[in-house]
PDB file of C-alpha atoms in Angstrom:
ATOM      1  CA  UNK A 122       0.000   0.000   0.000  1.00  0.00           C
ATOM      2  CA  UNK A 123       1.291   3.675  -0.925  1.00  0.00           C
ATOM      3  CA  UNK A 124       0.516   6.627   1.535  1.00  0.00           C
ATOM      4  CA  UNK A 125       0.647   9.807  -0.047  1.00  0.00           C
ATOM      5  CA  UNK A 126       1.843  13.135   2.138  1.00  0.00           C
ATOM      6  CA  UNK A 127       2.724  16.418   2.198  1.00  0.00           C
ATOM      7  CA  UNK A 128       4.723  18.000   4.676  1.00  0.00           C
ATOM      8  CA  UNK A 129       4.925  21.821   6.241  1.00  0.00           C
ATOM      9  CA  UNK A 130       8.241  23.142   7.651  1.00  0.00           C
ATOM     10  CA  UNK A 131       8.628  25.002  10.833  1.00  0.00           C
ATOM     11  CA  UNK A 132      10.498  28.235  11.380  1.00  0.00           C
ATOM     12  CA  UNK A 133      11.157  28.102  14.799  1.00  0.00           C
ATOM     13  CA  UNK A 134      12.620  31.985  14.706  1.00  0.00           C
ATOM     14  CA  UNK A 135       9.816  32.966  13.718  1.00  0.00           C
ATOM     15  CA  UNK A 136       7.334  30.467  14.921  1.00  0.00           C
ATOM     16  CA  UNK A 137       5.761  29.946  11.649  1.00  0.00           C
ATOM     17  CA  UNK A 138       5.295  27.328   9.380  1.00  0.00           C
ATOM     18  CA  UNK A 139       5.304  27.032   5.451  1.00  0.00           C
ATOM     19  CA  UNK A 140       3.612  24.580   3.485  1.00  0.00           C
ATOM     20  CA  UNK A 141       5.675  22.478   1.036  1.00  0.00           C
ATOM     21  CA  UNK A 142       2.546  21.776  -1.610  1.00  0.00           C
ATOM     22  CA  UNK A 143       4.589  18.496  -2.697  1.00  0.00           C
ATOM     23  CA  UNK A 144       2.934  15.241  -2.285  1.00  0.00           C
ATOM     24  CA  UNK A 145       5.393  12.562  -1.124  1.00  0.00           C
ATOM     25  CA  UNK A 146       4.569   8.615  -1.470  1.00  0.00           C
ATOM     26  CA  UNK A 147       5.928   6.060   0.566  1.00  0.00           C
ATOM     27  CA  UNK A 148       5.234   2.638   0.019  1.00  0.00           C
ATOM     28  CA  UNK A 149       3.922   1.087   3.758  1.00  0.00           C
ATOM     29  CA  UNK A 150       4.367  -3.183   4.150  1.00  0.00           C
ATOM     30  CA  UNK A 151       1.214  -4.983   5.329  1.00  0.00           C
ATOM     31  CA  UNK A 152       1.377  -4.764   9.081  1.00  0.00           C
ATOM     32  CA  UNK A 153       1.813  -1.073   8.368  1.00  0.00           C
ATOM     33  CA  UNK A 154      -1.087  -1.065   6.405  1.00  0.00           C
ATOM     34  CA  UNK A 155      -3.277  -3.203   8.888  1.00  0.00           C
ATOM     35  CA  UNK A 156      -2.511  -0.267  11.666  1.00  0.00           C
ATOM     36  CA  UNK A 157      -2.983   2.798   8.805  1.00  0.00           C
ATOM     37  CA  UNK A 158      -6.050   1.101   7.940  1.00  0.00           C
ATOM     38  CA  UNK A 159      -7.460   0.679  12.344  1.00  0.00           C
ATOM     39  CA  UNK A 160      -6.250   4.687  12.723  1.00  0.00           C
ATOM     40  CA  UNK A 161      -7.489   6.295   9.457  1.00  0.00           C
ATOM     41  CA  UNK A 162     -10.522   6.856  10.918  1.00  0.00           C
ATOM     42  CA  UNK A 163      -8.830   8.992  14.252  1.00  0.00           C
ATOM     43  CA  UNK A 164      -7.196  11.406  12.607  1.00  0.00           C
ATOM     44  CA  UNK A 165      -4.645  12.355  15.833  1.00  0.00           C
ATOM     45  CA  UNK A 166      -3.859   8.323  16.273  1.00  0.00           C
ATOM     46  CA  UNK A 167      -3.178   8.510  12.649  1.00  0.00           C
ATOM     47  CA  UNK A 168      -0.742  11.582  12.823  1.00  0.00           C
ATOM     48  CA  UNK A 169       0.825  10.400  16.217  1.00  0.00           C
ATOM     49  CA  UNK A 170       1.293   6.952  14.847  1.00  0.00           C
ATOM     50  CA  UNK A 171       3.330   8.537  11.717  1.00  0.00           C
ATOM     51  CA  UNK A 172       5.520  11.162  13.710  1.00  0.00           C
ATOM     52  CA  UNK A 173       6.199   7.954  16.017  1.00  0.00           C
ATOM     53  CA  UNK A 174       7.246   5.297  13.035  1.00  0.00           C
ATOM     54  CA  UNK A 175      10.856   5.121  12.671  1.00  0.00           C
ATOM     55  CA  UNK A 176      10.227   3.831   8.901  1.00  0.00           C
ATOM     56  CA  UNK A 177       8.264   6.890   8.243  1.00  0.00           C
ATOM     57  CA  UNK A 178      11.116   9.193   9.475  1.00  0.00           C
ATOM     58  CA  UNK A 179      13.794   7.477   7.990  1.00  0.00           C
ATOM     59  CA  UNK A 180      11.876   7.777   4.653  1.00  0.00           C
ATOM     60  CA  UNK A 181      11.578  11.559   5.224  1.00  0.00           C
ATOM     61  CA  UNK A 182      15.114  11.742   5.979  1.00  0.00           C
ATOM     62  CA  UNK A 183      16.723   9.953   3.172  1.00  0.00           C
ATOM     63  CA  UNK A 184      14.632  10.811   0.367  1.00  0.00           C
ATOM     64  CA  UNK A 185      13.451  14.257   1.208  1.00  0.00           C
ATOM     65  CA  UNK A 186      15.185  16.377   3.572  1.00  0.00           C
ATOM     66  CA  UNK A 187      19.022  14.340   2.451  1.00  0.00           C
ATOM     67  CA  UNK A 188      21.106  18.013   3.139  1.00  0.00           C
ATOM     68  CA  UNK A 189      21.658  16.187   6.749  1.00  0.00           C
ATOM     69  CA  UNK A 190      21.018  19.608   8.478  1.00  0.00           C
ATOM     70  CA  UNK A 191      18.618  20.145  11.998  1.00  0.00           C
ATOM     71  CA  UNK A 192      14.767  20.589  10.594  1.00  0.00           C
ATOM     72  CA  UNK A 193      11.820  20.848  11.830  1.00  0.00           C
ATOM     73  CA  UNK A 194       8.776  19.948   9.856  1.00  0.00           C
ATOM     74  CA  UNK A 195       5.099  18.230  10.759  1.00  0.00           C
ATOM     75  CA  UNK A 196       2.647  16.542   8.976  1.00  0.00           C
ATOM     76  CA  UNK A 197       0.336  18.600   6.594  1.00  0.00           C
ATOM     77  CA  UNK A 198      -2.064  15.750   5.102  1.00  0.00           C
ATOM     78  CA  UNK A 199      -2.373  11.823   5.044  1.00  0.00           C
ATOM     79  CA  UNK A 200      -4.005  10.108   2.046  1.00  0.00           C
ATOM     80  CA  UNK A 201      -6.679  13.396   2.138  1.00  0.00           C
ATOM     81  CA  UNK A 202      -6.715  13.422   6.160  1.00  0.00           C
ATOM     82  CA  UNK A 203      -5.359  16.900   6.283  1.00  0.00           C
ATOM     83  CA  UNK A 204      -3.938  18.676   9.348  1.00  0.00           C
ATOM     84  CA  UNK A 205      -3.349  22.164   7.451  1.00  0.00           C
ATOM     85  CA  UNK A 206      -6.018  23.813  10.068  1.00  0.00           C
ATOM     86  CA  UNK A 207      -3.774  22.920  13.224  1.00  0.00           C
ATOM     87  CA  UNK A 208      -0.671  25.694  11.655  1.00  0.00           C
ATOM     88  CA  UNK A 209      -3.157  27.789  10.289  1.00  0.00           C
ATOM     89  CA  UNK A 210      -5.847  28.685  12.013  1.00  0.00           C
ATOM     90  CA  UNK A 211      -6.965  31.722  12.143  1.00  0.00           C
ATOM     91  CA  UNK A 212      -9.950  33.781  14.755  1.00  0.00           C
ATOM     92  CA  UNK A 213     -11.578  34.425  10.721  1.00  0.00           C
ATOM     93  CA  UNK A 214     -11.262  30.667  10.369  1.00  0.00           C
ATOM     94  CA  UNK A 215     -14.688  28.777   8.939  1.00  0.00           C
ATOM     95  CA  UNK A 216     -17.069  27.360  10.992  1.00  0.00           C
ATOM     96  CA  UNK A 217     -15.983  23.949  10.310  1.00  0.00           C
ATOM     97  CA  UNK A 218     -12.450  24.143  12.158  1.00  0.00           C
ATOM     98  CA  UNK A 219     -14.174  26.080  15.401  1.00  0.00           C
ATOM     99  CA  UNK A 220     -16.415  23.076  15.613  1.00  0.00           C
ATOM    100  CA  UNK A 221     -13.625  20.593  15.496  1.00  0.00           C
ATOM    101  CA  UNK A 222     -10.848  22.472  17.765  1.00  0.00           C
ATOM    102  CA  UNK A 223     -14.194  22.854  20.068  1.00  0.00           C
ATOM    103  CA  UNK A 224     -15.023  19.362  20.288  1.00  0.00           C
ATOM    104  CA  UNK A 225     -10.824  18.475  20.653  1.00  0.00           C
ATOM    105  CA  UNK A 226      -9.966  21.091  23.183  1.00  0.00           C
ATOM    106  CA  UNK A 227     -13.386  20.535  25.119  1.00  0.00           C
ATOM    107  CA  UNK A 228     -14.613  24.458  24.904  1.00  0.00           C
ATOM    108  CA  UNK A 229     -18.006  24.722  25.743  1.00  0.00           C
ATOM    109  CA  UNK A 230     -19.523  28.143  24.727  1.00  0.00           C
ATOM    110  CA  UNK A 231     -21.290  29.404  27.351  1.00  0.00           C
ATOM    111  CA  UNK A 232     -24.223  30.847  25.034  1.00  0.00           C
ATOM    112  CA  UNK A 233     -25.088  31.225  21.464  1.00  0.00           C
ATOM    113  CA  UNK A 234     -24.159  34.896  21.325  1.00  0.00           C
ATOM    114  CA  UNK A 235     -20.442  34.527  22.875  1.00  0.00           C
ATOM    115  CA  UNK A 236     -18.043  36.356  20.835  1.00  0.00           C
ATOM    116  CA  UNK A 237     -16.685  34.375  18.203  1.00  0.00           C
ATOM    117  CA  UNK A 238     -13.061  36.164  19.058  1.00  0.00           C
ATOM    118  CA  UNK A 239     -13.058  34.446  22.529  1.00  0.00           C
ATOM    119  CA  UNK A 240     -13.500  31.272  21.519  1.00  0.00           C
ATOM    120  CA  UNK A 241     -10.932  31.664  18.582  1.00  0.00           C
ATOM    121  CA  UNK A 242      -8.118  33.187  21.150  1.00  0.00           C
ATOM    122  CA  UNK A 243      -9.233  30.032  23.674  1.00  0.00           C
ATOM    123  CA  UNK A 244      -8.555  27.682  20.281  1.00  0.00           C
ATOM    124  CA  UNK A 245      -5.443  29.454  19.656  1.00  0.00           C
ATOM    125  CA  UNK A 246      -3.691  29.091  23.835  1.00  0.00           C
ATOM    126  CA  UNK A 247      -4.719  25.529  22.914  1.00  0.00           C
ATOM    127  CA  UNK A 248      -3.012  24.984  19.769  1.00  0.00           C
ATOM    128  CA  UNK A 249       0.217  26.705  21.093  1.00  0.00           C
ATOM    129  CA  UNK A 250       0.934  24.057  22.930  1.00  0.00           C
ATOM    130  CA  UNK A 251      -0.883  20.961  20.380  1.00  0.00           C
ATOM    131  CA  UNK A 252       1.352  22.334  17.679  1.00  0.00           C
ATOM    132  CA  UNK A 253       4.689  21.916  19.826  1.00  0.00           C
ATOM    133  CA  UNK A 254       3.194  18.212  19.768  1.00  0.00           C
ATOM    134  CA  UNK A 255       3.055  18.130  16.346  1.00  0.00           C
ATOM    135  CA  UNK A 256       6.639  18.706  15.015  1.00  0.00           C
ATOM    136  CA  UNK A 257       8.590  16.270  14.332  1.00  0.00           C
ATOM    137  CA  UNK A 258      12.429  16.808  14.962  1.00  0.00           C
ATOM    138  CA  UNK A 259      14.656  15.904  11.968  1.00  0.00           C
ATOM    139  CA  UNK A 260      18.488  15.814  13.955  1.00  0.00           C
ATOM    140  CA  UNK A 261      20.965  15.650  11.557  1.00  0.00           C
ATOM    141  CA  UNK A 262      21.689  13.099   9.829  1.00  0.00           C
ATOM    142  CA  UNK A 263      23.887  10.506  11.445  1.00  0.00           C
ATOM    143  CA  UNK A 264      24.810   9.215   7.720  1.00  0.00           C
ATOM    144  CA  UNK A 265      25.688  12.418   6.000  1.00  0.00           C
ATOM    145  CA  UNK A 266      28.098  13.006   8.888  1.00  0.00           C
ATOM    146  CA  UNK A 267      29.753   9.543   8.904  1.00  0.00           C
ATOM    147  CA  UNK A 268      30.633   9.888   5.358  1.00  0.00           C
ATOM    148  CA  UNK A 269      32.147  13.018   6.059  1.00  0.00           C
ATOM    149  CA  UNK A 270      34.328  11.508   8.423  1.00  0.00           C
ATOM    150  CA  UNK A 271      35.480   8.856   6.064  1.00  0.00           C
ATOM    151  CA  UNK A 272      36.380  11.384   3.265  1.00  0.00           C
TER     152      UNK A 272
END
């Protein structure tokens, strides 16, 4: 089975992140497939158990990001599961990602005229610290720098 991604880097001097807008494949064995297939439909378990596969990593390191330096990056979509709205988000953000970040941050709204502002700056303290979750450290690579050594 092939997963296709894409990736977003993160700036950590500026605490921003950039989209890449390529879509990577990686070609998953059948175990791998049996788990993608029991945490497709959780998007979190699905991100969590990506950012935690050392095959996955290893993939990103040597065929993507192969200049061996310290990067930061995190997961932008899954085979259409996207995660775009967790670097994103804005308070003028649709309707669709305040319901969401509502029902995965456990914000009740105390009425129906609460000011869509307060909930969007309680979404945001949230994701500050969700986000942090989210990257996945790229250290440099342990390969580039042994073959250094040999030269």
């Amino acid at each position: 089975m092939q997963l296709e991604f894409e990736l977003v880097t993160y700036d950590e001097a500026l605490d921003r992140f950039n989209l890449d807008e390529t879509i990577h494949q990686i070609e998953i064995s059948d175990e791998e497939a049996q788990t993608y297939e029991l945490l497709k439909s959780s998007d979190m378990n699905l991100y969590n158990w990506l950012k935690e596969s050392d095959f996955f990593i290893k993939y990103v390191r040597e065929n993507i990001y192969t200049d061996g330096e310290d990067r930061k990056i995190a997961i932008s979509d899954i085979n259409g599961t996207t995660f775009r709205r967790f670097y994103f988000f804005k308070v003028t953000s649709s309707d669709s990602h305040y319901e969401y970040f509502k029902k995965l941050f456990t914000i009740y709204e105390e009425s129906d005229w609460q000011d869509r502002e307060e909930i969007g700056a309680d979404i945001v303290t949230h994701l500050l610290v969700k986000r942090q979750d989210m990257i996945i450290d790229l250290p440099k690579n342990k390969l580039v720098d042994e073959d250094v050594r040999k030269v």
